[in-house]
PDB file of C-alpha atoms and ligand atoms in Angstrom:
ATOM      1  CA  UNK A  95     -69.603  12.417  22.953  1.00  0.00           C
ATOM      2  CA  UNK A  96     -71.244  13.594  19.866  1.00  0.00           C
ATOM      3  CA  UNK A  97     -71.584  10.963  16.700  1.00  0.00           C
ATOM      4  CA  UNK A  98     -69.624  13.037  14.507  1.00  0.00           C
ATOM      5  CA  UNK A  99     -67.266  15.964  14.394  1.00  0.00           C
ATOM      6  CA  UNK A 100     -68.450  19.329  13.293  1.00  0.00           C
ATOM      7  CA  UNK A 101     -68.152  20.662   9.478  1.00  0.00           C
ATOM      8  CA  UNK A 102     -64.234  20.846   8.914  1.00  0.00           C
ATOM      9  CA  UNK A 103     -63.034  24.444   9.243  1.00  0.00           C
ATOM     10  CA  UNK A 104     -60.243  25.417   6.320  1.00  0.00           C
ATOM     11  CA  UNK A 105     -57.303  24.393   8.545  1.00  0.00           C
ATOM     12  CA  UNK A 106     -58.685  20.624   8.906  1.00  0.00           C
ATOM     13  CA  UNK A 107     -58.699  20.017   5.490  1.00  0.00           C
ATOM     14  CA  UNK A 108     -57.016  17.177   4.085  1.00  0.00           C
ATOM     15  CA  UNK A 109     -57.645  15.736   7.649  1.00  0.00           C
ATOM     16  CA  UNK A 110     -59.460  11.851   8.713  1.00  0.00           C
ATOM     17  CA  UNK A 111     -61.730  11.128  10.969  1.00  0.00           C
ATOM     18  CA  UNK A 112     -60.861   7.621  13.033  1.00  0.00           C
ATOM     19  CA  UNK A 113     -62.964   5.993  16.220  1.00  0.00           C
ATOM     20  CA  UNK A 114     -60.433   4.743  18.256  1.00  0.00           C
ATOM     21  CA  UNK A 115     -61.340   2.793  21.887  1.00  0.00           C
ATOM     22  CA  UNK A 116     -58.392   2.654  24.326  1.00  0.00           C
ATOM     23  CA  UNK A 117     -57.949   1.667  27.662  1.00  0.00           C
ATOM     24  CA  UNK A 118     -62.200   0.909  27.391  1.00  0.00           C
ATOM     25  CA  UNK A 119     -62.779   4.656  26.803  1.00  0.00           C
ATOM     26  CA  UNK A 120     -63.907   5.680  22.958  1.00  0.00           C
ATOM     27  CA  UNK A 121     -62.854   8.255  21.392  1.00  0.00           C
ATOM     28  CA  UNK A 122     -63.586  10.232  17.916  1.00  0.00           C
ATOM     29  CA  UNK A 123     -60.586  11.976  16.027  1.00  0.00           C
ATOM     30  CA  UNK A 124     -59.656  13.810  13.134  1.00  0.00           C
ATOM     31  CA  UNK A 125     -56.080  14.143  12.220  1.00  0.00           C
ATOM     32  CA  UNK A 126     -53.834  14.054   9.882  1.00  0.00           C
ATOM     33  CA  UNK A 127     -54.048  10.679   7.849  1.00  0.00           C
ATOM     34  CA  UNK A 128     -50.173  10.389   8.145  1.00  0.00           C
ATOM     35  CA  UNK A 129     -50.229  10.075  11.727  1.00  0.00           C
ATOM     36  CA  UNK A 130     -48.855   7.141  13.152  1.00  0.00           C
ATOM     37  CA  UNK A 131     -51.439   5.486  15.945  1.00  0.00           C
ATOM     38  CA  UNK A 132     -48.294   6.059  18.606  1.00  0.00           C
ATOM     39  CA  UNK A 133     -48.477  10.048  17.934  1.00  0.00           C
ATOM     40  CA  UNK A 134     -52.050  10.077  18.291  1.00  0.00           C
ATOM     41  CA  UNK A 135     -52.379   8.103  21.224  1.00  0.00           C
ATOM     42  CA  UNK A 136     -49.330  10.348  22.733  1.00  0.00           C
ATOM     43  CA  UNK A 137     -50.493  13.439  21.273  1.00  0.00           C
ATOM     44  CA  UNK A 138     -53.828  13.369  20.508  1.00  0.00           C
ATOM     45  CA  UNK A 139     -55.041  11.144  23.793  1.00  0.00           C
ATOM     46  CA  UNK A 140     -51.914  12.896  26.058  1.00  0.00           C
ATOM     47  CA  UNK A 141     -51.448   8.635  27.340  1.00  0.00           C
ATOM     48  CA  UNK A 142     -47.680   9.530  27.306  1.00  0.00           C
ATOM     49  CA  UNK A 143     -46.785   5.859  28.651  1.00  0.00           C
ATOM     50  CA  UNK A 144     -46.055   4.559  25.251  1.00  0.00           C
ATOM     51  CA  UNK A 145     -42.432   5.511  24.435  1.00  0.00           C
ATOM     52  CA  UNK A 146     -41.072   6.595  20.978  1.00  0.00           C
ATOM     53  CA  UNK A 147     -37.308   5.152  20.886  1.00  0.00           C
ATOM     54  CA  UNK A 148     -36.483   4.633  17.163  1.00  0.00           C
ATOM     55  CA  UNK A 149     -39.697   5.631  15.155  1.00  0.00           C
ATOM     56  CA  UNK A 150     -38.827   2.747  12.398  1.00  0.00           C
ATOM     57  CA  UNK A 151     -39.964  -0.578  14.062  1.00  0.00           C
ATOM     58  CA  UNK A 152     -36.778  -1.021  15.828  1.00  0.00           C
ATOM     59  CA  UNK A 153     -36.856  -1.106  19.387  1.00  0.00           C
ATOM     60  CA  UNK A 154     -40.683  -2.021  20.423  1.00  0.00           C
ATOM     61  CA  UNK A 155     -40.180   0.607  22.902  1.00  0.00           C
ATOM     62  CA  UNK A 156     -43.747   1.678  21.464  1.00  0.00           C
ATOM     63  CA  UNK A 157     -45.376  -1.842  21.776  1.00  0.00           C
ATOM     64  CA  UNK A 158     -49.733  -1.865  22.271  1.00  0.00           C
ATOM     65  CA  UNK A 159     -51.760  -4.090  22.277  1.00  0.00           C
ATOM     66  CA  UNK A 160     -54.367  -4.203  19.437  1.00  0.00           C
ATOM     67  CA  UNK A 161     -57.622  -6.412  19.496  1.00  0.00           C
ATOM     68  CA  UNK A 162     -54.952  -8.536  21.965  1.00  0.00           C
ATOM     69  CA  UNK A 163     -52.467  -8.880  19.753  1.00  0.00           C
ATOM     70  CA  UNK A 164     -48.989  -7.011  20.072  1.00  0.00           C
ATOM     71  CA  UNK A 165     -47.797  -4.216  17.686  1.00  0.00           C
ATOM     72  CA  UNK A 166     -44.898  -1.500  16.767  1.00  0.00           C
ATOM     73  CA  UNK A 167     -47.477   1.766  17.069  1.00  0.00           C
ATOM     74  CA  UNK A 168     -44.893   3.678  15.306  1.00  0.00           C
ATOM     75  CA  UNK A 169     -44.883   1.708  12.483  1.00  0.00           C
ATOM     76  CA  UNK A 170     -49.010   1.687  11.669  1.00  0.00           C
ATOM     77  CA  UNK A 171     -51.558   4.894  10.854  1.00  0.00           C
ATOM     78  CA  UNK A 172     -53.932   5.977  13.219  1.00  0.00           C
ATOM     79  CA  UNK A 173     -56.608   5.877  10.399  1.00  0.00           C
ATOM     80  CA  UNK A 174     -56.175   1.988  10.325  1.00  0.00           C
ATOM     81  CA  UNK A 175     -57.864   1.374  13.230  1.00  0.00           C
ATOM     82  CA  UNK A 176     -60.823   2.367  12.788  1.00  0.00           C
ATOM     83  CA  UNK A 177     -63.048   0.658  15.521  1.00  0.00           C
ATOM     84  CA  UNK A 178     -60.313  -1.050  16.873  1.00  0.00           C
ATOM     85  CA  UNK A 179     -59.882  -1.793  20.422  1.00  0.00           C
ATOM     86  CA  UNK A 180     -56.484  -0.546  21.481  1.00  0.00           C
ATOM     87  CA  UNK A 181     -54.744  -1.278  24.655  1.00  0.00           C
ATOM     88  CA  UNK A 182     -51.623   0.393  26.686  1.00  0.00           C
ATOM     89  CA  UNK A 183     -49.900   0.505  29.543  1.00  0.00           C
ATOM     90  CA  UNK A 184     -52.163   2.821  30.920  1.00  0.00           C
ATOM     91  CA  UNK A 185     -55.269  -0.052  30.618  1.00  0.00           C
ATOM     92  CA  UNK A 186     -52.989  -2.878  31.411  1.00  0.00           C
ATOM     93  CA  UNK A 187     -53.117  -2.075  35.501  1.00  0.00           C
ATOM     94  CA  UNK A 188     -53.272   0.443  38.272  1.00  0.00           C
ATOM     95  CA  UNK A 189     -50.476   1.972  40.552  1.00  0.00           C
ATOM     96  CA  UNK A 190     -53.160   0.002  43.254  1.00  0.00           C
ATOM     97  CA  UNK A 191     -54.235  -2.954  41.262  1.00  0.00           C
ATOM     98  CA  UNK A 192     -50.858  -3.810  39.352  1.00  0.00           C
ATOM     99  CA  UNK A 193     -51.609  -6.265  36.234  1.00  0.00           C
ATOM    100  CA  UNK A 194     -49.805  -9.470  36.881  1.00  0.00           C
ATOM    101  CA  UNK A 195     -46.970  -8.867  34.441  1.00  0.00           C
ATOM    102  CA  UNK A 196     -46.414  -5.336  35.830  1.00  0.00           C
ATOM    103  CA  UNK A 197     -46.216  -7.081  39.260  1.00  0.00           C
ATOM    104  CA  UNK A 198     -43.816  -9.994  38.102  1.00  0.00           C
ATOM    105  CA  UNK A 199     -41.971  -6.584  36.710  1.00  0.00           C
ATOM    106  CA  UNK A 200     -41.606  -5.362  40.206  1.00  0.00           C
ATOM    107  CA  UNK A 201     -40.432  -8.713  41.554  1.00  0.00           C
ATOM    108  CA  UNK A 202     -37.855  -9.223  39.268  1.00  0.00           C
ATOM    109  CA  UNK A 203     -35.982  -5.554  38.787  1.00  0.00           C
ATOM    110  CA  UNK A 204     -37.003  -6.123  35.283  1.00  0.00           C
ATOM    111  CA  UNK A 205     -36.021  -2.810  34.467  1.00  0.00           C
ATOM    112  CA  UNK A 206     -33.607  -0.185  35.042  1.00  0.00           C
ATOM    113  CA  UNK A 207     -34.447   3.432  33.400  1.00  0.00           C
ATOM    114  CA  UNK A 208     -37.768   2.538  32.726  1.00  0.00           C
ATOM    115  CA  UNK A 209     -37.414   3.613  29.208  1.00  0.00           C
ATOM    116  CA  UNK A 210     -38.435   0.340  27.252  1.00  0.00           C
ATOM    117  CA  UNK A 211     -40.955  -0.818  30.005  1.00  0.00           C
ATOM    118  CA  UNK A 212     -44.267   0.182  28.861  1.00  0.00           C
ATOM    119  CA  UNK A 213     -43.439  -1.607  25.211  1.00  0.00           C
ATOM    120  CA  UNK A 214     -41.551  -4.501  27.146  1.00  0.00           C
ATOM    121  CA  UNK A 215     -44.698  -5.187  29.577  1.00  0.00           C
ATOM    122  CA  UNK A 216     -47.268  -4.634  26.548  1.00  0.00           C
ATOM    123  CA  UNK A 217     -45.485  -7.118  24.496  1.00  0.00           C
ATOM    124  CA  UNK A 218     -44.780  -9.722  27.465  1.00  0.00           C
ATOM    125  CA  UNK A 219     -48.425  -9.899  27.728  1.00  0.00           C
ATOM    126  CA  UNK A 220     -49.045 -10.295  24.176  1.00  0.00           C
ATOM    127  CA  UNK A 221     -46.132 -13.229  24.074  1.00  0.00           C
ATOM    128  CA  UNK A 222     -47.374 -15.032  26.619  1.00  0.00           C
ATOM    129  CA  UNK A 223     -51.121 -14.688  25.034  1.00  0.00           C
ATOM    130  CA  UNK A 224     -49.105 -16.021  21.749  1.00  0.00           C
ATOM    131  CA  UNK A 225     -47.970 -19.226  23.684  1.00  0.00           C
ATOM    132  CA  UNK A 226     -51.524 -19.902  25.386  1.00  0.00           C
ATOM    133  CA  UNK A 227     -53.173 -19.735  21.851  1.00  0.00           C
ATOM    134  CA  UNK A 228     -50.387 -22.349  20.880  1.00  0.00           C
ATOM    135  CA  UNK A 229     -48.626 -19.598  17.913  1.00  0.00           C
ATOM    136  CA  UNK A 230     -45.530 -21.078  16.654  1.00  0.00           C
ATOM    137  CA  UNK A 231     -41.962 -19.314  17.316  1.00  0.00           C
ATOM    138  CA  UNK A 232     -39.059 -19.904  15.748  1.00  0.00           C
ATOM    139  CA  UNK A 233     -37.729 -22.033  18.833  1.00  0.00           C
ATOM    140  CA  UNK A 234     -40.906 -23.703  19.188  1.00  0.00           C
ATOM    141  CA  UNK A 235     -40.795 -24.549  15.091  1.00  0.00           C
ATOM    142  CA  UNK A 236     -37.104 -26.126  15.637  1.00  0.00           C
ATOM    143  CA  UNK A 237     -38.409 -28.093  18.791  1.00  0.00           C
ATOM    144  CA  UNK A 238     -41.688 -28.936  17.134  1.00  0.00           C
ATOM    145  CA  UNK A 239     -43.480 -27.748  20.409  1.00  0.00           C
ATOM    146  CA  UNK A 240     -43.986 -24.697  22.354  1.00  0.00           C
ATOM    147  CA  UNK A 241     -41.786 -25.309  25.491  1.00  0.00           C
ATOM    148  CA  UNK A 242     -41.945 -22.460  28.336  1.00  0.00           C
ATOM    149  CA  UNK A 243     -38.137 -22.232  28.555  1.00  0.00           C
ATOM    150  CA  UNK A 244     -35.981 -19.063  28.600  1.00  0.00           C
ATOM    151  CA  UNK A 245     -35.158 -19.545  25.151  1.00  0.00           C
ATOM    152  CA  UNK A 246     -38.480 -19.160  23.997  1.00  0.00           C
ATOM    153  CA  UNK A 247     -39.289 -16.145  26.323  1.00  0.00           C
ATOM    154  CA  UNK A 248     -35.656 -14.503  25.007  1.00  0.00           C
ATOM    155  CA  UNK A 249     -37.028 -15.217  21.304  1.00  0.00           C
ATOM    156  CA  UNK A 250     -40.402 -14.032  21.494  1.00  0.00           C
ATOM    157  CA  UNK A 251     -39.160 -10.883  23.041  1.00  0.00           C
ATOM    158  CA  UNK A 252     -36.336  -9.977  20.696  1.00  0.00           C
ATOM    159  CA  UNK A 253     -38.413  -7.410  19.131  1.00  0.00           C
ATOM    160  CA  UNK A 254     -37.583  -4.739  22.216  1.00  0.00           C
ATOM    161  CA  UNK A 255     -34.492  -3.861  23.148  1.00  0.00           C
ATOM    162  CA  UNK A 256     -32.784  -3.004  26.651  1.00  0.00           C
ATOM    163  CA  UNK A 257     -30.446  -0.181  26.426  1.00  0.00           C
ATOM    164  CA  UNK A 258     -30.167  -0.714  30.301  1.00  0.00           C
ATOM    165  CA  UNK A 259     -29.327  -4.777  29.111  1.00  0.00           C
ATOM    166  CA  UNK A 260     -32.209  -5.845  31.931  1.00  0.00           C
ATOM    167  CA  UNK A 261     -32.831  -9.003  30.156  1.00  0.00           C
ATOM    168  CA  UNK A 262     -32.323 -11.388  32.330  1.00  0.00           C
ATOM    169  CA  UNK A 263     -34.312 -10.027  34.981  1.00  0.00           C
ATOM    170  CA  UNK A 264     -37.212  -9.632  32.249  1.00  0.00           C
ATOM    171  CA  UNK A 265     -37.111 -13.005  31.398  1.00  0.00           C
ATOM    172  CA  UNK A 266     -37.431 -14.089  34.731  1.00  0.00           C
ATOM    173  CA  UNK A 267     -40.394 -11.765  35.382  1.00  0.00           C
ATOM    174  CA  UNK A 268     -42.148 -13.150  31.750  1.00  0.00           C
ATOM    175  CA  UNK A 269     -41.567 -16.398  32.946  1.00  0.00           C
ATOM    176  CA  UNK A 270     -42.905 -15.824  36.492  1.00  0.00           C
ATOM    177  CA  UNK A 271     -46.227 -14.431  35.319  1.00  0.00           C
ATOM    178  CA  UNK A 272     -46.477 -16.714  32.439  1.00  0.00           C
ATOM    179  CA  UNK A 273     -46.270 -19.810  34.929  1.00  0.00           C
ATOM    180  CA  UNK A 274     -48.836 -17.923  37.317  1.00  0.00           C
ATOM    181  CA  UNK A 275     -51.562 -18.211  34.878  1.00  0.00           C
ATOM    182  CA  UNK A 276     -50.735 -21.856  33.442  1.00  0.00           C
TER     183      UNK A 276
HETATM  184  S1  FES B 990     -40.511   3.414  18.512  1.00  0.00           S
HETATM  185 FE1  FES B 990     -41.639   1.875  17.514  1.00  0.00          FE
HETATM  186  S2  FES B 990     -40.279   0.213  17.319  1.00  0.00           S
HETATM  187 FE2  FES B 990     -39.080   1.824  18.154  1.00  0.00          FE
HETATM  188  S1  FES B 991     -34.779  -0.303  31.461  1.00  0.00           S
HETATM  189 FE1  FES B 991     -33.621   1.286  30.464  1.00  0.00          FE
HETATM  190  S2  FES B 991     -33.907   0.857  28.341  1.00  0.00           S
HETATM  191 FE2  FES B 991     -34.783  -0.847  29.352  1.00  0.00          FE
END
């Protein structure tokens, strides 16, 4: 991959240049500044796995992962991540080699449609990191601990949304694959 981009033509005017690395592979844009980082990963990088459902930081149907920690794509530009290290549910695991929350998935029917999976499995494994590193909720402020209980799974995960209503069985499979690796 070359260093930099050629001259901009007339029709790339107004346009930014961003070094993105996701799923481990680096890549070198330009685009429009006002691009959110979920249309460029969609559009740009054709990794399609990330779903749009709202577009307004509603639904965390388009939930990555960024430097490890969990984020609405819709709701950030591409251009801010410069040099970041993105990941999706394309890096997360294989259709042979399953990450462990994608298997506890599986295991539990902890989906329906399929829809808000990608963002619900993204964020799952950025909860669980959360509760590992010892981050406060606000069920673990009230308790004055972090407790593994349902409660805290159903609270850390409020910010994506079922339209199938599969939240029980995703709770079970957070809480399966969060007891795996304690
Ligand atoms: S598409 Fe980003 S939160 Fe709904
Ligand atoms: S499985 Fe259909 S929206 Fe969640």
């Amino acid at each position: 991959m070359p260093d930099s981009l050629p001259a901009m033509s007339k029709h790339e005017e107004g346009t930014s240049e961003v070094a993105l690395t996701v799923n481990g592979v680096a890549h070198r844009l330009r685009i429009d500044p006002r691009v959110t980082l979920l249309d460029a990963v969609r559009d740009e990088l054709g990794l399609t796995g990330s779903k749009k459902g709202c577009d307004q930081g509603q639904c965390g149907a388009c939930t990555m992962l960024v430097a490890g920690r969990r984020i609405n794509s819709c709701l950030t530009l591409a251009v801010m991540h410069e040099g970041d290290e993105i990941t999706t549910i394309e890096g997360l695991g294989t259709p042979g080699a399953l990450h462990p929350m994608q298997a506890a998935f599986v295991a539990h029917d902890g989906l329906q449609c399929g829809y808000c999976t990608p963002g619900q499995i993204c964020s799952a494994v950025g909860a669980v990191d959360e509760i590992r590193r010892g981050v406060p909720s606000h069920v673990s402020r009230d308790l004055d601990c972090i407790s593994h209980s349902d409660e805290e799974i159903r609270e850390r995960m409020s910010g994506n949304l079922c339209r199938c209503a599969a939240y029980p069985n995703i709770v079970a499979a957070v809480r399966d694959a969060m007891e795996a690796q304690s």
